[in-house]
Amino acid sequence: MPDTNYQLLLHDEINWDEVSGPIGIPLTNDYLFRALLQRNNQVLKSLLCSLLHLNISDVHSVTITNPIELGKTITDKEFILDIRIELNRNTVINLEMQVANEGNWPERSLCYLCRAFDNLNSGDDYTAVKPAIHIGILDFTLFEDSPEFYATYRIMNEKTRRIYSDKLRLSVLDLSCINLATEEDMQYGIDHWASLFKATTWEELKMLAKSDKYLQDAVDSVYVLTQDEKIRQQCEAREDYRRRTAGRERMLKEALEEKEKLAAEKQQLTSEKQQLSEENQRLVQLLLENGIKTN
């Protein structure tokens, strides 16, 4: 059901001359990211067209199948705000924004992809399974030895490169590598979307809005959403949770490093003690060989 108040606000003229400075809540905030795509179907459609290399005319329907009540308190702060989407009623997409590198993205994304692929109804033939796509928008580099702005992975024959099936696909958008965007990435405007997600000031957003009507729509929506007190509170709660989690992870990392350091020092002392003992035994033996008794 459409949000009437939101639609009225969105279509009111926004005085952009009075909007400046820090955004306050960036689109890397997974709650704001979800709120934007859940509230504005045209923005969701345009983003998917860029990421999937589609034309707007190719998309007949885009439906979020796990909507949440925006503004309602999420009691479980560990709740993962992945977005499950049905495209044209024949493709299942899992879309997620992830800022912190928890060291498990390949495994995590595979689990989500497999869940999305498990979409047959009882009695359906296997050929009726809908294609499944997982798209991770990350604010870190997944493979440090091979950084890439936008990468897509499929199951294929290692020798012949033949695609085993076109019904499984994983894509990763690295927001920290916009400078590595290829001509193809720029052709589909993926670099502009990445810049939108990374923007920290209204000046950046207003500049991006000039390049595309859907980006303009997205910027308008972000402004309206961040004026909603309940939505802003939930965004801030997610940011607070992320900071606390990052703080705990940092403390844990420091504690583990200190433990490893102490263990290494203990091992070094044990080794030195062993060397001293062996040296002492060698000296005693040498004295005995020269007829010198030791007490």
Short mmCIF file of C-alpha atoms in Angstrom, two decimals:
data_model
loop_
_atom_site.label_atom_id
_atom_site.label_comp_id
_atom_site.label_asym_id
_atom_site.label_seq_id
_atom_site.Cartn_x
_atom_site.Cartn_y
_atom_site.Cartn_z
CA MET A 1 0.00 0.00 0.00
CA PRO A 2 1.53 3.38 -0.97
CA ASP A 3 2.58 5.80 1.76
CA THR A 4 0.39 8.85 0.98
CA ASN A 5 2.23 11.22 3.34
CA TYR A 6 5.53 10.24 1.79
CA GLN A 7 4.23 10.80 -1.75
CA LEU A 8 2.95 14.28 -0.81
CA LEU A 9 6.26 15.23 0.77
CA LEU A 10 8.25 13.83 -2.12
CA HIS A 11 6.36 15.88 -4.68
CA ASP A 12 6.56 19.11 -2.69
CA GLU A 13 9.26 21.40 -3.98
CA ILE A 14 12.43 21.04 -1.92
CA ASN A 15 14.38 24.26 -1.49
CA TRP A 16 17.80 22.81 -2.26
CA ASP A 17 19.50 26.19 -1.75
CA GLU A 18 18.91 25.72 1.97
CA VAL A 19 20.14 22.13 2.02
CA SER A 20 23.91 21.84 2.54
CA GLY A 21 26.63 20.33 4.67
CA PRO A 22 26.97 16.77 5.99
CA ILE A 23 24.18 14.32 5.22
CA GLY A 24 24.33 12.95 8.74
CA ILE A 25 23.28 9.46 7.69
CA PRO A 26 25.02 8.03 4.61
CA LEU A 27 23.40 5.50 2.29
CA THR A 28 25.90 2.91 3.48
CA ASN A 29 23.61 2.75 6.51
CA ASP A 30 21.73 -0.45 5.75
CA TYR A 31 18.48 0.86 7.23
CA LEU A 32 18.45 4.01 5.08
CA PHE A 33 19.50 1.92 2.07
CA ARG A 34 16.52 -0.38 2.60
CA ALA A 35 14.15 2.51 3.33
CA LEU A 36 15.11 4.20 0.05
CA LEU A 37 14.58 1.10 -2.08
CA GLN A 38 11.43 0.04 -0.26
CA ARG A 39 9.84 3.49 -0.51
CA ASN A 40 10.85 4.28 -4.10
CA ASN A 41 10.25 1.46 -6.57
CA GLN A 42 11.57 3.49 -9.50
CA VAL A 43 14.92 3.94 -7.77
CA LEU A 44 15.04 0.21 -7.00
CA LYS A 45 14.24 -0.58 -10.62
CA SER A 46 16.92 1.79 -11.96
CA LEU A 47 19.57 0.45 -9.58
CA LEU A 48 18.85 -3.14 -10.60
CA CYS A 49 18.96 -2.21 -14.29
CA SER A 50 22.44 -0.75 -13.79
CA LEU A 51 23.74 -3.72 -11.82
CA LEU A 52 22.17 -6.33 -14.13
CA HIS A 53 22.90 -4.45 -17.37
CA LEU A 54 19.23 -4.15 -18.29
CA ASN A 55 17.15 -1.46 -19.95
CA ILE A 56 14.31 0.08 -17.96
CA SER A 57 11.92 -1.28 -20.59
CA ASP A 58 13.14 -4.82 -19.77
CA VAL A 59 11.71 -4.56 -16.26
CA HIS A 60 7.97 -5.06 -15.95
CA SER A 61 7.75 -5.59 -12.20
CA VAL A 62 10.00 -5.33 -9.16
CA THR A 63 8.64 -6.50 -5.82
CA ILE A 64 10.34 -6.59 -2.42
CA THR A 65 9.12 -9.84 -0.88
CA ASN A 66 10.36 -9.18 2.67
CA PRO A 67 9.24 -5.60 3.40
CA ILE A 68 9.57 -4.20 6.90
CA GLU A 69 7.48 -1.55 8.65
CA LEU A 70 9.67 1.50 8.22
CA GLY A 71 10.14 3.50 11.40
CA LYS A 72 9.19 0.62 13.66
CA THR A 73 11.82 -0.27 16.24
CA ILE A 74 13.96 -3.28 15.41
CA THR A 75 14.46 -4.96 18.78
CA ASP A 76 17.11 -7.32 17.44
CA LYS A 77 19.98 -5.02 16.48
CA GLU A 78 21.75 -7.95 14.82
CA PHE A 79 18.87 -8.22 12.34
CA ILE A 80 20.29 -8.45 8.82
CA LEU A 81 18.52 -6.02 6.51
CA ASP A 82 19.01 -7.92 3.27
CA ILE A 83 16.43 -7.12 0.59
CA ARG A 84 14.72 -10.01 -1.19
CA ILE A 85 13.34 -9.06 -4.57
CA GLU A 86 11.32 -10.74 -7.29
CA LEU A 87 12.12 -9.34 -10.74
CA ASN A 88 9.57 -9.77 -13.54
CA ARG A 89 8.04 -12.57 -11.45
CA ASN A 90 10.70 -14.98 -12.73
CA THR A 91 13.99 -14.05 -11.01
CA VAL A 92 14.86 -13.98 -7.31
CA ILE A 93 17.40 -11.39 -6.18
CA ASN A 94 19.02 -10.92 -2.79
CA LEU A 95 20.50 -7.43 -2.33
CA GLU A 96 22.54 -6.35 0.67
CA MET A 97 24.61 -3.40 1.85
CA GLN A 98 27.57 -4.39 4.05
CA VAL A 99 30.06 -1.96 5.60
CA ALA A 100 32.04 -4.09 8.05
CA ASN A 101 34.32 -6.85 6.80
CA GLU A 102 33.50 -9.76 9.07
CA GLY A 103 35.78 -12.10 7.11
CA ASN A 104 32.97 -14.39 5.96
CA TRP A 105 31.43 -12.70 2.93
CA PRO A 106 32.07 -15.48 0.36
CA GLU A 107 30.43 -18.08 2.60
CA ARG A 108 27.64 -15.75 3.73
CA SER A 109 26.73 -14.70 0.19
CA LEU A 110 26.72 -18.33 -0.97
CA CYS A 111 24.30 -19.24 1.82
CA TYR A 112 21.95 -16.43 0.82
CA LEU A 113 22.23 -17.37 -2.85
CA CYS A 114 21.37 -21.01 -2.12
CA ARG A 115 18.35 -19.99 -0.04
CA ALA A 116 17.15 -17.78 -2.88
CA PHE A 117 17.66 -20.61 -5.37
CA ASP A 118 15.59 -23.00 -3.25
CA ASN A 119 12.35 -21.59 -4.68
CA LEU A 120 10.55 -24.60 -6.16
CA ASN A 121 7.04 -25.35 -4.99
CA SER A 122 6.03 -28.88 -4.08
CA GLY A 123 5.50 -30.93 -7.23
CA ASP A 124 7.32 -28.49 -9.54
CA ASP A 125 9.76 -29.83 -12.11
CA TYR A 126 13.39 -28.88 -11.49
CA THR A 127 13.44 -26.88 -14.71
CA ALA A 128 10.88 -24.53 -13.17
CA VAL A 129 13.36 -23.22 -10.61
CA LYS A 130 13.75 -19.45 -10.88
CA PRO A 131 17.18 -17.91 -11.48
CA ALA A 132 18.77 -16.56 -8.30
CA ILE A 133 21.14 -13.62 -8.06
CA HIS A 134 22.97 -12.32 -5.00
CA ILE A 135 24.33 -8.78 -5.12
CA GLY A 136 26.54 -7.55 -2.32
CA ILE A 137 27.31 -3.84 -2.08
CA LEU A 138 30.42 -3.73 0.09
CA ASP A 139 32.39 -0.87 1.57
CA PHE A 140 35.56 -2.96 1.67
CA THR A 141 37.67 -4.96 -0.76
CA LEU A 142 36.73 -8.63 -0.76
CA PHE A 143 39.96 -9.94 -2.28
CA GLU A 144 42.87 -7.66 -1.41
CA ASP A 145 45.19 -9.32 -3.93
CA SER A 146 42.73 -8.66 -6.76
CA PRO A 147 40.71 -5.47 -6.17
CA GLU A 148 37.83 -4.87 -8.56
CA PHE A 149 35.02 -2.30 -8.64
CA TYR A 150 32.25 -4.57 -9.92
CA ALA A 151 32.64 -8.31 -10.35
CA THR A 152 30.25 -11.10 -11.29
CA TYR A 153 30.81 -14.79 -10.59
CA ARG A 154 29.17 -17.85 -12.14
CA ILE A 155 29.58 -21.65 -12.00
CA MET A 156 31.63 -22.74 -14.99
CA ASN A 157 33.87 -25.49 -16.37
CA GLU A 158 37.45 -24.77 -15.31
CA LYS A 159 38.92 -26.03 -18.59
CA THR A 160 36.45 -24.92 -21.25
CA ARG A 161 34.90 -21.94 -19.37
CA ARG A 162 31.46 -23.25 -20.31
CA ILE A 163 28.74 -21.90 -18.01
CA TYR A 164 27.16 -24.79 -16.09
CA SER A 165 23.91 -22.88 -15.58
CA ASP A 166 22.86 -19.28 -16.03
CA LYS A 167 20.46 -19.60 -13.08
CA LEU A 168 23.06 -18.86 -10.39
CA ARG A 169 25.01 -15.63 -10.16
CA LEU A 170 26.94 -13.66 -7.54
CA SER A 171 27.91 -10.01 -7.96
CA VAL A 172 30.03 -7.78 -5.73
CA LEU A 173 30.14 -3.98 -5.90
CA ASP A 174 33.15 -2.54 -4.04
CA LEU A 175 32.39 1.03 -2.96
CA SER A 176 36.03 1.54 -1.97
CA CYS A 177 37.23 0.97 -5.56
CA ILE A 178 35.19 3.44 -7.61
CA ASN A 179 38.44 4.52 -9.27
CA LEU A 180 38.66 1.03 -10.82
CA ALA A 181 35.32 1.32 -12.66
CA THR A 182 35.58 0.07 -16.24
CA GLU A 183 34.06 1.70 -19.31
CA GLU A 184 31.26 -0.87 -19.14
CA ASP A 185 30.61 -0.04 -15.48
CA MET A 186 30.37 3.64 -16.37
CA GLN A 187 28.21 2.91 -19.41
CA TYR A 188 25.58 1.45 -17.09
CA GLY A 189 26.06 4.19 -14.49
CA ILE A 190 27.22 1.85 -11.75
CA ASP A 191 29.93 4.34 -10.74
CA HIS A 192 27.26 7.01 -10.19
CA TRP A 193 25.26 4.71 -7.92
CA ALA A 194 28.41 3.87 -5.97
CA SER A 195 29.19 7.58 -5.59
CA LEU A 196 25.63 8.13 -4.36
CA PHE A 197 26.06 5.47 -1.68
CA LYS A 198 29.44 6.88 -0.60
CA ALA A 199 28.43 10.55 -0.56
CA THR A 200 28.75 12.29 2.80
CA THR A 201 27.51 15.80 1.92
CA TRP A 202 24.40 17.24 0.31
CA GLU A 203 26.64 19.05 -2.16
CA GLU A 204 27.86 15.69 -3.48
CA LEU A 205 24.31 14.38 -3.75
CA LYS A 206 23.04 17.49 -5.53
CA MET A 207 25.87 17.22 -8.06
CA LEU A 208 25.05 13.55 -8.73
CA ALA A 209 21.35 14.36 -9.07
CA LYS A 210 22.11 16.50 -12.12
CA SER A 211 23.38 13.50 -14.09
CA ASP A 212 20.29 11.28 -14.09
CA LYS A 213 16.57 11.60 -13.33
CA TYR A 214 16.58 8.42 -11.25
CA LEU A 215 19.50 9.69 -9.19
CA GLN A 216 17.58 12.94 -8.72
CA ASP A 217 14.62 10.87 -7.55
CA ALA A 218 16.90 8.97 -5.17
CA VAL A 219 18.36 12.18 -3.71
CA ASP A 220 14.86 13.65 -3.23
CA SER A 221 13.83 10.45 -1.46
CA VAL A 222 16.89 10.44 0.79
CA TYR A 223 16.13 14.00 1.86
CA VAL A 224 12.50 13.17 2.69
CA LEU A 225 13.43 9.96 4.51
CA THR A 226 16.07 11.65 6.66
CA GLN A 227 13.48 14.24 7.74
CA ASP A 228 11.29 11.44 9.14
CA GLU A 229 12.04 11.31 12.87
CA LYS A 230 11.17 7.61 13.31
CA ILE A 231 13.22 6.51 10.32
CA ARG A 232 16.14 8.69 11.39
CA GLN A 233 16.05 7.13 14.86
CA GLN A 234 16.25 3.64 13.39
CA CYS A 235 19.13 4.68 11.13
CA GLU A 236 20.97 6.13 14.12
CA ALA A 237 20.29 2.98 16.14
CA ARG A 238 21.87 0.90 13.36
CA GLU A 239 24.88 3.24 13.27
CA ASP A 240 25.25 3.03 17.06
CA TYR A 241 25.07 -0.76 16.91
CA ARG A 242 27.66 -0.84 14.12
CA ARG A 243 30.03 1.41 16.11
CA ARG A 244 29.65 -0.69 19.26
CA THR A 245 30.22 -3.87 17.27
CA ALA A 246 33.30 -2.36 15.62
CA GLY A 247 34.56 -1.28 19.05
CA ARG A 248 34.11 -4.77 20.49
CA GLU A 249 35.80 -6.33 17.47
CA ARG A 250 38.72 -3.91 17.82
CA MET A 251 39.09 -4.69 21.54
CA LEU A 252 38.90 -8.43 20.81
CA LYS A 253 41.52 -8.09 18.09
CA GLU A 254 43.81 -6.14 20.43
CA ALA A 255 43.31 -8.73 23.19
CA LEU A 256 44.14 -11.58 20.80
CA GLU A 257 47.23 -9.75 19.57
CA GLU A 258 48.35 -9.17 23.17
CA LYS A 259 47.72 -12.84 23.98
CA GLU A 260 49.77 -13.91 20.96
CA LYS A 261 52.53 -11.49 21.96
CA LEU A 262 52.65 -12.88 25.52
CA ALA A 263 52.63 -16.45 24.19
CA ALA A 264 55.54 -15.62 21.89
CA GLU A 265 57.46 -14.00 24.77
CA LYS A 266 56.79 -17.04 26.97
CA GLN A 267 58.03 -19.34 24.22
CA GLN A 268 61.14 -17.19 23.83
CA LEU A 269 61.84 -17.32 27.58
CA THR A 270 61.32 -21.09 27.62
CA SER A 271 63.74 -21.43 24.73
CA GLU A 272 66.32 -19.23 26.45
CA LYS A 273 65.91 -21.20 29.69
CA GLN A 274 66.47 -24.44 27.77
CA GLN A 275 69.59 -23.01 26.15
CA LEU A 276 70.96 -21.92 29.54
CA SER A 277 70.30 -25.37 30.98
CA GLU A 278 72.10 -27.02 28.08
CA GLU A 279 75.01 -24.59 28.41
CA ASN A 280 75.24 -25.29 32.14
CA GLN A 281 75.33 -29.04 31.51
CA ARG A 282 78.05 -28.55 28.91
CA LEU A 283 80.17 -26.54 31.35
CA VAL A 284 79.73 -29.13 34.12
CA GLN A 285 80.78 -31.88 31.71
CA LEU A 286 83.81 -29.84 30.63
CA LEU A 287 84.88 -29.32 34.25
CA LEU A 288 84.57 -33.02 35.02
CA GLU A 289 86.62 -33.92 31.97
CA ASN A 290 89.40 -31.69 33.31
CA GLY A 291 89.30 -33.23 36.77
CA ILE A 292 87.51 -30.38 38.41
CA LYS A 293 84.77 -31.48 40.73
CA THR A 294 81.56 -29.53 41.09
CA ASN A 295 79.36 -29.45 44.14
#
